[in-house]
mmCIF file of C-alpha atoms in Angstrom:
data_model
loop_
_atom_site.group_PDB
_atom_site.id
_atom_site.type_symbol
_atom_site.label_atom_id
_atom_site.label_comp_id
_atom_site.label_asym_id
_atom_site.label_seq_id
_atom_site.Cartn_x
_atom_site.Cartn_y
_atom_site.Cartn_z
ATOM 1 C CA UNK A 1 105.013 75.130 114.071
ATOM 2 C CA UNK A 2 108.290 73.630 113.306
ATOM 3 C CA UNK A 3 110.501 77.215 113.343
ATOM 4 C CA UNK A 4 109.095 78.741 116.651
ATOM 5 C CA UNK A 5 112.716 80.315 116.790
ATOM 6 C CA UNK A 6 115.651 82.008 114.434
ATOM 7 C CA UNK A 7 118.920 82.520 116.250
ATOM 8 C CA UNK A 8 121.117 85.095 114.550
ATOM 9 C CA UNK A 9 124.907 84.435 114.599
ATOM 10 C CA UNK A 10 126.795 87.948 115.710
ATOM 11 C CA UNK A 11 127.822 88.221 112.222
ATOM 12 C CA UNK A 12 125.384 88.078 110.361
ATOM 13 C CA UNK A 13 123.463 90.023 112.976
ATOM 14 C CA UNK A 14 126.173 93.120 113.105
ATOM 15 C CA UNK A 15 126.048 92.767 108.984
ATOM 16 C CA UNK A 16 121.891 93.563 109.518
ATOM 17 C CA UNK A 17 122.593 96.560 111.568
ATOM 18 C CA UNK A 18 125.071 97.713 109.122
ATOM 19 C CA UNK A 19 123.159 97.855 106.465
ATOM 20 C CA UNK A 20 120.487 99.233 108.489
ATOM 21 C CA UNK A 21 122.186 101.773 109.747
ATOM 22 C CA UNK A 22 123.992 102.578 106.339
ATOM 23 C CA UNK A 23 120.612 102.953 105.019
ATOM 24 C CA UNK A 24 119.256 105.527 107.641
ATOM 25 C CA UNK A 25 122.091 107.406 107.303
ATOM 26 C CA UNK A 26 121.740 107.441 103.540
ATOM 27 C CA UNK A 27 118.194 108.498 103.442
ATOM 28 C CA UNK A 28 119.014 110.630 105.965
ATOM 29 C CA UNK A 29 116.157 109.641 108.231
ATOM 30 C CA UNK A 30 116.372 109.770 112.360
ATOM 31 C CA UNK A 31 115.005 106.503 114.394
ATOM 32 C CA UNK A 32 112.373 108.722 115.226
ATOM 33 C CA UNK A 33 111.603 109.295 111.345
ATOM 34 C CA UNK A 34 111.879 105.800 110.243
ATOM 35 C CA UNK A 35 109.711 104.421 113.030
ATOM 36 C CA UNK A 36 106.912 106.884 111.577
ATOM 37 C CA UNK A 37 107.225 105.919 107.991
ATOM 38 C CA UNK A 38 107.522 101.986 108.658
ATOM 39 C CA UNK A 39 105.154 101.959 111.010
ATOM 40 C CA UNK A 40 107.476 100.396 113.712
ATOM 41 C CA UNK A 41 108.159 100.887 117.087
ATOM 42 C CA UNK A 42 110.797 102.702 118.238
ATOM 43 C CA UNK A 43 111.831 100.965 120.690
ATOM 44 C CA UNK A 44 112.982 98.281 118.288
ATOM 45 C CA UNK A 45 114.637 100.485 115.938
ATOM 46 C CA UNK A 46 116.794 101.947 118.668
ATOM 47 C CA UNK A 47 117.588 98.158 120.293
ATOM 48 C CA UNK A 48 118.050 96.673 116.738
ATOM 49 C CA UNK A 49 120.880 99.470 115.863
ATOM 50 C CA UNK A 50 122.096 99.388 119.652
ATOM 51 C CA UNK A 51 122.645 95.553 119.479
ATOM 52 C CA UNK A 52 119.763 93.925 121.970
ATOM 53 C CA UNK A 53 119.242 90.482 119.964
ATOM 54 C CA UNK A 54 116.911 89.481 122.737
ATOM 55 C CA UNK A 55 114.614 92.481 122.183
ATOM 56 C CA UNK A 56 114.995 91.606 118.089
ATOM 57 C CA UNK A 57 111.829 89.866 116.253
ATOM 58 C CA UNK A 58 112.712 88.601 112.667
ATOM 59 C CA UNK A 59 109.312 90.049 111.324
ATOM 60 C CA UNK A 60 109.801 92.901 112.455
ATOM 61 C CA UNK A 61 113.742 92.975 111.091
ATOM 62 C CA UNK A 62 113.016 91.309 107.873
ATOM 63 C CA UNK A 63 110.179 94.203 107.724
ATOM 64 C CA UNK A 64 112.432 96.904 108.160
ATOM 65 C CA UNK A 65 114.672 95.739 105.541
ATOM 66 C CA UNK A 66 112.005 95.128 102.695
ATOM 67 C CA UNK A 67 111.324 98.938 103.776
ATOM 68 C CA UNK A 68 115.223 99.015 102.436
ATOM 69 C CA UNK A 69 114.455 97.088 99.493
ATOM 70 C CA UNK A 70 116.913 94.367 101.034
ATOM 71 C CA UNK A 71 115.999 90.425 101.752
ATOM 72 C CA UNK A 72 117.567 87.810 104.173
ATOM 73 C CA UNK A 73 117.819 84.818 101.939
ATOM 74 C CA UNK A 74 118.516 81.701 104.391
ATOM 75 C CA UNK A 75 120.206 78.618 102.221
ATOM 76 C CA UNK A 76 120.918 75.485 103.584
ATOM 77 C CA UNK A 77 124.284 74.879 103.478
ATOM 78 C CA UNK A 78 126.741 71.477 103.040
ATOM 79 C CA UNK A 79 128.501 69.388 106.051
ATOM 80 C CA UNK A 80 132.253 70.208 105.416
#
């Protein structure tokens, strides 16, 4: 495999947290509700929202973003 791990800098991680919390709040879902509706673990959702990056799996982040109708785009930037 070419990419075994993806590292997110703090600003990207914070933006993802903000989107997920805002969307969950907008839909008036508890973390428990979100876990039940997505099939993702409650622990994963809690730790993502609390900022525990070491436990976050990108596939689960993408699944959660997709639940809310969002995507994550990665672009290769040019040299500065």
